[in-house]
Amino acid sequence: MAKKAASKRQPPAASERPATRVSATAESPAPPAPRPEPGMGRWTFLTNHSHVMILLSRYPSMVLREVAMQVGITERAVQRIIADLEDEGFIEREKVGRQNHYRILTSQRLRHPIEAHCTIGDLLLLINDRL
């Protein structure tokens, strides 16, 4: 009994691919996340939790898909991070129509003993002040 040859599927040519839609809304006017320079390591000084919080402080109504793209993680990971931040009292979520609006509770202290003398507001001021 002869086996049927496995056919290898080829991806469509670039001209045949559907165009990807990019939407820029007033709530999330964030520029695309910069790509790391060649030769730089893949680690960062700040955690994904802090990256999510920084973005939400700048763009309180940013959709989670956009947050995920900016941070470079999955949308599900962003959902878990937001749940962590809400559970620990670092952010509050308010439903505005069909959108969520996030408020950062800037008076909360940072969690690690080395930085516990600083607040979330101090961190955000340091990062956002340079923009």
mmCIF file of C-alpha atoms in Angstrom:
data_model
loop_
_atom_site.group_PDB
_atom_site.id
_atom_site.type_symbol
_atom_site.label_atom_id
_atom_site.label_comp_id
_atom_site.label_asym_id
_atom_site.label_seq_id
_atom_site.Cartn_x
_atom_site.Cartn_y
_atom_site.Cartn_z
ATOM 1 C CA MET A 1 0.000 0.000 0.000
ATOM 2 C CA ALA A 2 1.600 3.223 -1.144
ATOM 3 C CA LYS A 3 1.644 6.180 1.213
ATOM 4 C CA LYS A 4 0.336 9.491 -0.001
ATOM 5 C CA ALA A 5 3.076 12.113 -0.187
ATOM 6 C CA ALA A 6 2.658 14.799 2.455
ATOM 7 C CA SER A 7 1.984 18.154 0.894
ATOM 8 C CA LYS A 8 3.836 21.064 2.389
ATOM 9 C CA ARG A 9 1.767 24.200 2.743
ATOM 10 C CA GLN A 10 3.477 27.353 1.692
ATOM 11 C CA PRO A 11 2.534 30.700 3.262
ATOM 12 C CA PRO A 12 0.886 33.134 0.853
ATOM 13 C CA ALA A 13 3.131 35.583 -0.909
ATOM 14 C CA ALA A 14 3.337 39.041 0.629
ATOM 15 C CA SER A 15 1.106 40.452 -2.100
ATOM 16 C CA GLU A 16 -1.573 37.811 -1.337
ATOM 17 C CA ARG A 17 -1.652 38.374 2.428
ATOM 18 C CA PRO A 18 -4.491 40.439 3.856
ATOM 19 C CA ALA A 19 -3.437 43.876 5.018
ATOM 20 C CA THR A 20 -3.166 44.224 8.781
ATOM 21 C CA ARG A 21 -5.245 46.956 10.285
ATOM 22 C CA VAL A 22 -3.602 49.374 12.640
ATOM 23 C CA SER A 23 -5.911 51.579 14.616
ATOM 24 C CA ALA A 24 -4.824 54.690 16.434
ATOM 25 C CA THR A 25 -7.454 55.952 18.819
ATOM 26 C CA ALA A 26 -7.564 59.053 20.942
ATOM 27 C CA GLU A 27 -7.431 56.846 24.026
ATOM 28 C CA SER A 28 -4.236 55.060 22.985
ATOM 29 C CA PRO A 29 -2.005 57.337 20.913
ATOM 30 C CA ALA A 30 1.097 55.453 21.994
ATOM 31 C CA PRO A 31 3.884 55.316 19.444
ATOM 32 C CA PRO A 32 5.148 51.845 18.511
ATOM 33 C CA ALA A 33 7.444 50.289 21.079
ATOM 34 C CA PRO A 34 11.100 50.768 20.099
ATOM 35 C CA ARG A 35 12.981 47.632 19.163
ATOM 36 C CA PRO A 36 16.111 46.707 21.125
ATOM 37 C CA GLU A 37 19.371 47.614 19.475
ATOM 38 C CA PRO A 38 21.376 44.727 18.013
ATOM 39 C CA GLY A 39 23.806 43.292 20.514
ATOM 40 C CA MET A 40 21.753 44.353 23.535
ATOM 41 C CA GLY A 41 20.571 41.697 25.962
ATOM 42 C CA ARG A 42 16.945 40.670 26.214
ATOM 43 C CA TRP A 43 16.462 41.684 29.874
ATOM 44 C CA THR A 44 15.235 45.043 31.125
ATOM 45 C CA PHE A 45 15.649 46.930 34.387
ATOM 46 C CA LEU A 46 11.909 47.216 34.981
ATOM 47 C CA THR A 47 9.408 44.360 35.169
ATOM 48 C CA ASN A 48 6.433 43.782 32.907
ATOM 49 C CA HIS A 49 4.238 44.849 35.847
ATOM 50 C CA SER A 50 5.936 48.241 35.888
ATOM 51 C CA HIS A 51 5.785 48.532 32.089
ATOM 52 C CA VAL A 52 2.019 47.917 32.164
ATOM 53 C CA MET A 53 1.566 50.440 34.964
ATOM 54 C CA ILE A 54 3.659 53.078 33.161
ATOM 55 C CA LEU A 55 1.578 52.709 29.996
ATOM 56 C CA LEU A 56 -1.708 52.875 31.912
ATOM 57 C CA SER A 57 -0.514 56.000 33.714
ATOM 58 C CA ARG A 58 0.091 57.672 30.334
ATOM 59 C CA TYR A 59 -2.960 56.256 28.554
ATOM 60 C CA PRO A 60 -5.621 55.271 31.142
ATOM 61 C CA SER A 61 -8.068 53.964 28.516
ATOM 62 C CA MET A 62 -5.563 51.989 26.435
ATOM 63 C CA VAL A 63 -6.971 48.631 25.358
ATOM 64 C CA LEU A 64 -5.178 45.551 26.666
ATOM 65 C CA ARG A 65 -4.226 44.364 23.186
ATOM 66 C CA GLU A 66 -2.347 47.643 22.659
ATOM 67 C CA VAL A 67 -0.684 47.344 26.094
ATOM 68 C CA ALA A 68 0.417 43.812 25.192
ATOM 69 C CA MET A 69 1.920 44.963 21.884
ATOM 70 C CA GLN A 70 3.772 47.858 23.533
ATOM 71 C CA VAL A 71 5.196 45.722 26.357
ATOM 72 C CA GLY A 72 5.927 42.738 24.109
ATOM 73 C CA ILE A 73 3.850 40.173 26.006
ATOM 74 C CA THR A 74 0.552 38.386 25.402
ATOM 75 C CA GLU A 75 -2.829 39.939 26.070
ATOM 76 C CA ARG A 76 -3.481 37.177 28.616
ATOM 77 C CA ALA A 77 -0.274 38.110 30.473
ATOM 78 C CA VAL A 78 -1.479 41.732 30.605
ATOM 79 C CA GLN A 79 -4.797 40.535 32.065
ATOM 80 C CA ARG A 80 -2.924 38.634 34.811
ATOM 81 C CA ILE A 81 -0.704 41.639 35.551
ATOM 82 C CA ILE A 82 -3.706 43.956 35.819
ATOM 83 C CA ALA A 83 -5.412 41.462 38.144
ATOM 84 C CA ASP A 84 -2.235 41.407 40.296
ATOM 85 C CA LEU A 85 -2.051 45.206 40.385
ATOM 86 C CA GLU A 86 -5.745 45.489 41.282
ATOM 87 C CA ASP A 87 -5.547 42.782 43.964
ATOM 88 C CA GLU A 88 -2.575 44.514 45.603
ATOM 89 C CA GLY A 89 -4.210 47.954 45.466
ATOM 90 C CA PHE A 90 -1.906 49.600 42.920
ATOM 91 C CA ILE A 91 -4.592 50.355 40.324
ATOM 92 C CA GLU A 92 -8.362 50.750 40.163
ATOM 93 C CA ARG A 93 -10.523 49.918 37.160
ATOM 94 C CA GLU A 94 -13.606 51.904 36.209
ATOM 95 C CA LYS A 95 -15.961 50.777 33.471
ATOM 96 C CA VAL A 96 -16.782 53.674 31.116
ATOM 97 C CA GLY A 97 -19.273 52.411 28.546
ATOM 98 C CA ARG A 98 -17.613 49.405 26.947
ATOM 99 C CA GLN A 99 -14.100 50.529 27.897
ATOM 100 C CA ASN A 100 -12.076 50.195 31.050
ATOM 101 C CA HIS A 101 -10.419 53.273 32.487
ATOM 102 C CA TYR A 102 -7.495 52.634 34.851
ATOM 103 C CA ARG A 103 -6.396 54.864 37.704
ATOM 104 C CA ILE A 104 -2.960 54.397 39.249
ATOM 105 C CA LEU A 105 -2.899 54.745 43.035
ATOM 106 C CA THR A 106 0.295 56.769 43.190
ATOM 107 C CA SER A 107 0.561 56.922 46.989
ATOM 108 C CA GLN A 108 1.215 53.167 47.267
ATOM 109 C CA ARG A 109 4.753 52.212 48.251
ATOM 110 C CA LEU A 110 6.955 50.035 46.066
ATOM 111 C CA ARG A 111 7.038 46.437 47.276
ATOM 112 C CA HIS A 112 10.713 45.482 47.615
ATOM 113 C CA PRO A 113 12.478 46.519 50.855
ATOM 114 C CA ILE A 114 15.262 48.257 48.895
ATOM 115 C CA GLU A 115 12.787 50.625 47.230
ATOM 116 C CA ALA A 116 9.997 50.683 49.831
ATOM 117 C CA HIS A 117 10.865 54.297 50.706
ATOM 118 C CA CYS A 118 9.527 55.314 47.254
ATOM 119 C CA THR A 119 5.953 55.421 46.005
ATOM 120 C CA ILE A 120 4.440 54.421 42.687
ATOM 121 C CA GLY A 121 4.083 58.144 42.023
ATOM 122 C CA ASP A 122 7.846 58.616 42.505
ATOM 123 C CA LEU A 123 8.572 55.894 39.947
ATOM 124 C CA LEU A 124 6.074 57.272 37.440
ATOM 125 C CA LEU A 125 7.415 60.792 37.868
ATOM 126 C CA LEU A 126 10.953 59.558 37.224
ATOM 127 C CA ILE A 127 9.950 57.663 34.085
ATOM 128 C CA ASN A 128 7.266 59.964 32.663
ATOM 129 C CA ASP A 129 9.097 63.223 33.438
ATOM 130 C CA ARG A 130 11.542 62.617 30.586
ATOM 131 C CA LEU A 131 8.896 62.292 27.870
#
